[in-house]
């Protein structure tokens, strides 16, 4: 009994060896190979991805600069206004060069007019600043919605081509003809979803950052209006 077990362990099973030899070798596809399988529809998706990355990086840097704050800014503005040094206050705003400093600079130019006129001038400037920060965001929103649709269009075109090839093969048609066309067609849907999801997350992130800047601008506006209403001690 022990000799039989030893022979079984040492001598390989010819049936198992034959099955291993006949088993198909599955080729691994790289990301680049998959992109090539997607066809020409991958070109607009690649362009959308490149432009979206550029817009995101450029806007993220611009919003980060706009969000930086000088904790001593409003205190210095208050001192200059109470001392009647409006020109010095304007110079400080120009030197600071941030959205909230430009709001305050606009308000300083309206000092002496009715408070409602001052507030309207500041709010109009704030709207322009926020609009400038949001430049390029419609592109990200369009990419988030359009990229999956473009990918789906590529898949539909690929499926039509796959079934056409299946019909053209006639009696020699097999599952390989259809399966190959289907997986190639689905590549564009995957690519479109990836580009769209990344653009959606980038858009929402930037919108959240801009909302934070807007909140800061509103706070600075209220602080400036309270400053103008303060009695000079």
Tab-separated table of C-alpha atoms in Angstrom:
chain	number	residue	atom	x	y	z
A	1	UNK	CA	0.000	0.000	0.000
A	2	UNK	CA	2.836	2.371	0.887
A	3	UNK	CA	4.669	1.493	-2.357
A	4	UNK	CA	1.559	2.338	-4.396
A	5	UNK	CA	1.226	5.708	-2.686
A	6	UNK	CA	4.895	6.409	-3.335
A	7	UNK	CA	4.549	5.570	-7.035
A	8	UNK	CA	1.471	7.788	-7.304
A	9	UNK	CA	3.365	10.666	-5.765
A	10	UNK	CA	6.457	10.266	-7.916
A	11	UNK	CA	4.840	9.418	-11.263
A	12	UNK	CA	2.769	12.336	-12.607
A	13	UNK	CA	-0.764	11.723	-13.759
A	14	UNK	CA	-0.718	11.788	-17.589
A	15	UNK	CA	-4.342	12.906	-17.720
A	16	UNK	CA	-3.670	15.955	-15.561
A	17	UNK	CA	-0.587	16.799	-17.602
A	18	UNK	CA	-2.615	16.591	-20.798
A	19	UNK	CA	-5.308	18.880	-19.400
A	20	UNK	CA	-2.714	21.439	-18.333
A	21	UNK	CA	-1.107	21.346	-21.741
A	22	UNK	CA	-4.418	21.804	-23.528
A	23	UNK	CA	-5.630	24.613	-21.260
A	24	UNK	CA	-5.745	27.958	-23.113
A	25	UNK	CA	-3.229	30.588	-22.087
A	26	UNK	CA	-5.001	33.796	-21.138
A	27	UNK	CA	-3.109	36.873	-22.281
A	28	UNK	CA	-3.014	39.801	-19.881
A	29	UNK	CA	-3.942	43.123	-21.438
A	30	UNK	CA	-2.241	46.293	-20.291
A	31	UNK	CA	-4.118	49.558	-19.836
A	32	UNK	CA	-2.524	50.874	-23.020
A	33	UNK	CA	-3.673	47.815	-24.982
A	34	UNK	CA	-7.211	48.299	-23.703
A	35	UNK	CA	-7.136	51.950	-24.744
A	36	UNK	CA	-6.072	50.948	-28.244
A	37	UNK	CA	-8.906	48.418	-28.400
A	38	UNK	CA	-11.387	51.238	-27.757
A	39	UNK	CA	-10.837	52.752	-31.203
A	40	UNK	CA	-11.173	56.370	-32.284
A	41	UNK	CA	-13.779	57.179	-29.620
A	42	UNK	CA	-10.950	57.090	-27.071
A	43	UNK	CA	-9.423	60.233	-28.630
A	44	UNK	CA	-12.156	62.680	-27.514
A	45	UNK	CA	-12.244	60.970	-24.114
A	46	UNK	CA	-8.485	61.467	-23.762
A	47	UNK	CA	-8.811	65.130	-24.737
A	48	UNK	CA	-11.590	65.620	-22.185
A	49	UNK	CA	-9.435	63.998	-19.510
A	50	UNK	CA	-6.378	66.144	-20.286
A	51	UNK	CA	-8.334	69.417	-20.363
A	52	UNK	CA	-10.214	68.510	-17.168
A	53	UNK	CA	-6.945	67.788	-15.339
A	54	UNK	CA	-5.539	71.132	-16.480
A	55	UNK	CA	-8.681	73.032	-15.430
A	56	UNK	CA	-8.733	71.324	-12.037
A	57	UNK	CA	-5.076	72.043	-11.222
A	58	UNK	CA	-5.251	75.652	-12.469
A	59	UNK	CA	-8.473	76.414	-10.574
A	60	UNK	CA	-7.304	74.659	-7.411
A	61	UNK	CA	-4.194	76.855	-7.339
A	62	UNK	CA	-6.238	80.021	-8.021
A	63	UNK	CA	-8.789	79.202	-5.304
A	64	UNK	CA	-6.050	78.380	-2.826
A	65	UNK	CA	-4.487	81.787	-3.422
A	66	UNK	CA	-7.873	83.462	-3.056
A	67	UNK	CA	-8.549	81.649	0.228
A	68	UNK	CA	-5.397	82.802	1.998
A	69	UNK	CA	-6.074	85.333	4.725
A	70	UNK	CA	-4.110	87.911	6.705
A	71	UNK	CA	-5.361	87.894	10.278
A	72	UNK	CA	-4.197	91.485	10.856
A	73	UNK	CA	-5.762	92.901	7.673
A	74	UNK	CA	-9.108	94.066	9.053
A	75	UNK	CA	-7.534	95.468	12.214
A	76	UNK	CA	-5.171	97.594	10.155
A	77	UNK	CA	-8.007	98.723	7.877
A	78	UNK	CA	-10.008	99.715	10.942
A	79	UNK	CA	-7.126	101.774	12.319
A	80	UNK	CA	-6.509	103.528	8.991
A	81	UNK	CA	-10.200	104.398	8.506
A	82	UNK	CA	-10.594	105.718	12.052
A	83	UNK	CA	-7.486	107.848	11.514
A	84	UNK	CA	-8.819	109.118	8.182
A	85	UNK	CA	-5.953	107.572	6.206
A	86	UNK	CA	-8.074	106.228	3.370
A	87	UNK	CA	-5.249	106.309	0.826
A	88	UNK	CA	-3.072	104.181	3.098
A	89	UNK	CA	-5.960	101.742	3.485
A	90	UNK	CA	-6.306	101.550	-0.310
A	91	UNK	CA	-2.574	100.855	-0.636
A	92	UNK	CA	-2.876	98.040	1.888
A	93	UNK	CA	-5.730	96.509	-0.128
A	94	UNK	CA	-3.714	96.691	-3.342
A	95	UNK	CA	-0.693	95.150	-1.637
A	96	UNK	CA	-2.741	92.292	-0.130
A	97	UNK	CA	-4.283	91.520	-3.564
A	98	UNK	CA	-6.940	88.987	-2.553
A	99	UNK	CA	-10.672	88.866	-3.331
A	100	UNK	CA	-11.635	90.173	0.104
A	101	UNK	CA	-9.075	92.999	-0.111
A	102	UNK	CA	-10.570	94.075	-3.425
A	103	UNK	CA	-14.022	94.075	-1.812
A	104	UNK	CA	-12.783	96.293	0.997
A	105	UNK	CA	-11.011	98.569	-1.497
A	106	UNK	CA	-14.284	99.049	-3.371
A	107	UNK	CA	-16.066	99.807	-0.109
A	108	UNK	CA	-13.431	102.378	0.865
A	109	UNK	CA	-14.004	104.242	-2.394
A	110	UNK	CA	-17.685	104.540	-1.454
A	111	UNK	CA	-17.136	105.905	2.069
A	112	UNK	CA	-19.273	109.002	2.573
A	113	UNK	CA	-22.169	107.694	0.497
A	114	UNK	CA	-25.308	106.025	1.896
A	115	UNK	CA	-24.629	102.668	3.529
A	116	UNK	CA	-26.843	100.870	1.027
A	117	UNK	CA	-24.699	102.188	-1.858
A	118	UNK	CA	-21.564	100.955	-0.105
A	119	UNK	CA	-23.081	97.515	0.445
A	120	UNK	CA	-24.290	97.214	-3.175
A	121	UNK	CA	-20.842	98.178	-4.494
A	122	UNK	CA	-19.169	95.554	-2.315
A	123	UNK	CA	-21.682	92.861	-3.253
A	124	UNK	CA	-21.256	93.555	-6.973
A	125	UNK	CA	-17.500	93.264	-6.620
A	126	UNK	CA	-17.958	90.036	-4.671
A	127	UNK	CA	-20.115	88.576	-7.423
A	128	UNK	CA	-17.406	89.369	-9.979
A	129	UNK	CA	-14.744	87.764	-7.778
A	130	UNK	CA	-16.769	84.576	-7.320
A	131	UNK	CA	-17.504	84.411	-11.051
A	132	UNK	CA	-13.777	84.716	-11.762
A	133	UNK	CA	-13.024	81.849	-9.371
A	134	UNK	CA	-15.630	79.681	-11.091
A	135	UNK	CA	-14.066	80.088	-14.522
A	136	UNK	CA	-13.609	76.666	-16.091
A	137	UNK	CA	-16.010	74.848	-13.793
A	138	UNK	CA	-18.688	74.517	-16.513
A	139	UNK	CA	-16.127	72.525	-18.489
A	140	UNK	CA	-15.750	70.049	-15.625
A	141	UNK	CA	-19.523	69.798	-15.255
A	142	UNK	CA	-19.914	69.166	-18.988
A	143	UNK	CA	-17.186	66.518	-18.913
A	144	UNK	CA	-18.787	64.800	-15.919
A	145	UNK	CA	-22.069	64.502	-17.822
A	146	UNK	CA	-20.759	64.071	-21.358
A	147	UNK	CA	-17.851	61.629	-20.990
A	148	UNK	CA	-20.027	58.654	-19.939
A	149	UNK	CA	-22.379	59.397	-22.839
A	150	UNK	CA	-19.487	59.473	-25.302
A	151	UNK	CA	-18.229	56.181	-23.862
A	152	UNK	CA	-21.687	54.653	-24.199
A	153	UNK	CA	-21.860	55.865	-27.792
A	154	UNK	CA	-18.579	54.072	-28.496
A	155	UNK	CA	-19.989	50.904	-26.951
A	156	UNK	CA	-23.124	51.048	-29.088
A	157	UNK	CA	-21.031	51.544	-32.224
A	158	UNK	CA	-18.800	48.632	-31.186
A	159	UNK	CA	-21.790	46.376	-30.531
A	160	UNK	CA	-23.234	47.171	-33.944
A	161	UNK	CA	-19.874	46.301	-35.503
A	162	UNK	CA	-19.649	43.073	-33.485
A	163	UNK	CA	-23.072	41.836	-34.573
A	164	UNK	CA	-22.321	42.867	-38.150
A	165	UNK	CA	-19.155	40.752	-38.076
A	166	UNK	CA	-21.149	37.889	-36.571
A	167	UNK	CA	-23.706	38.076	-39.367
A	168	UNK	CA	-20.998	38.396	-42.021
A	169	UNK	CA	-19.261	35.265	-40.726
A	170	UNK	CA	-22.332	33.227	-41.681
A	171	UNK	CA	-22.078	29.505	-40.941
A	172	UNK	CA	-18.523	29.884	-39.655
A	173	UNK	CA	-19.635	32.268	-36.899
A	174	UNK	CA	-18.739	31.328	-33.341
A	175	UNK	CA	-18.795	32.837	-29.892
A	176	UNK	CA	-15.244	34.141	-30.270
A	177	UNK	CA	-16.309	36.559	-33.005
A	178	UNK	CA	-19.044	38.051	-30.821
A	179	UNK	CA	-17.125	37.996	-27.518
A	180	UNK	CA	-14.130	39.784	-28.998
A	181	UNK	CA	-16.268	42.576	-30.405
A	182	UNK	CA	-18.232	42.987	-27.171
A	183	UNK	CA	-15.229	43.362	-24.875
A	184	UNK	CA	-13.658	45.840	-27.270
A	185	UNK	CA	-16.902	47.833	-27.313
A	186	UNK	CA	-17.188	47.919	-23.522
A	187	UNK	CA	-13.756	49.525	-23.188
A	188	UNK	CA	-15.149	52.917	-24.206
A	189	UNK	CA	-17.879	52.748	-21.561
A	190	UNK	CA	-15.295	52.019	-18.872
A	191	UNK	CA	-13.108	54.896	-20.084
A	192	UNK	CA	-16.055	57.289	-20.263
A	193	UNK	CA	-17.163	56.409	-16.733
A	194	UNK	CA	-13.652	56.890	-15.346
A	195	UNK	CA	-13.270	60.312	-16.972
A	196	UNK	CA	-16.787	61.358	-15.940
A	197	UNK	CA	-16.419	60.249	-12.320
A	198	UNK	CA	-13.067	62.021	-11.916
A	199	UNK	CA	-14.486	65.209	-13.446
A	200	UNK	CA	-17.530	65.032	-11.150
A	201	UNK	CA	-15.407	64.708	-8.009
A	202	UNK	CA	-13.109	67.506	-9.200
A	203	UNK	CA	-16.093	69.775	-9.901
A	204	UNK	CA	-17.693	69.175	-6.499
A	205	UNK	CA	-14.384	69.718	-4.713
A	206	UNK	CA	-13.816	73.063	-6.427
A	207	UNK	CA	-17.401	74.167	-5.822
A	208	UNK	CA	-16.981	73.406	-2.131
A	209	UNK	CA	-13.760	75.435	-2.014
A	210	UNK	CA	-15.452	78.381	-3.783
A	211	UNK	CA	-18.343	78.232	-1.328
A	212	UNK	CA	-15.798	78.509	1.451
A	213	UNK	CA	-14.314	81.615	-0.184
A	214	UNK	CA	-17.815	83.082	-0.567
A	215	UNK	CA	-18.485	82.556	3.130
A	216	UNK	CA	-15.230	84.333	3.946
A	217	UNK	CA	-16.146	87.242	1.653
A	218	UNK	CA	-19.531	87.604	3.303
A	219	UNK	CA	-17.878	87.667	6.694
A	220	UNK	CA	-15.421	90.355	5.610
A	221	UNK	CA	-18.269	92.390	4.113
A	222	UNK	CA	-20.248	92.330	7.331
A	223	UNK	CA	-17.147	93.176	9.328
A	224	UNK	CA	-16.435	96.163	7.083
A	225	UNK	CA	-20.034	97.407	7.282
A	226	UNK	CA	-19.934	97.127	11.080
A	227	UNK	CA	-16.688	99.080	10.995
A	228	UNK	CA	-18.330	101.944	9.129
A	229	UNK	CA	-21.169	102.003	11.672
A	230	UNK	CA	-18.830	102.050	14.646
A	231	UNK	CA	-18.524	105.269	16.581
A	232	UNK	CA	-14.997	106.623	16.546
A	233	UNK	CA	-13.607	106.370	20.084
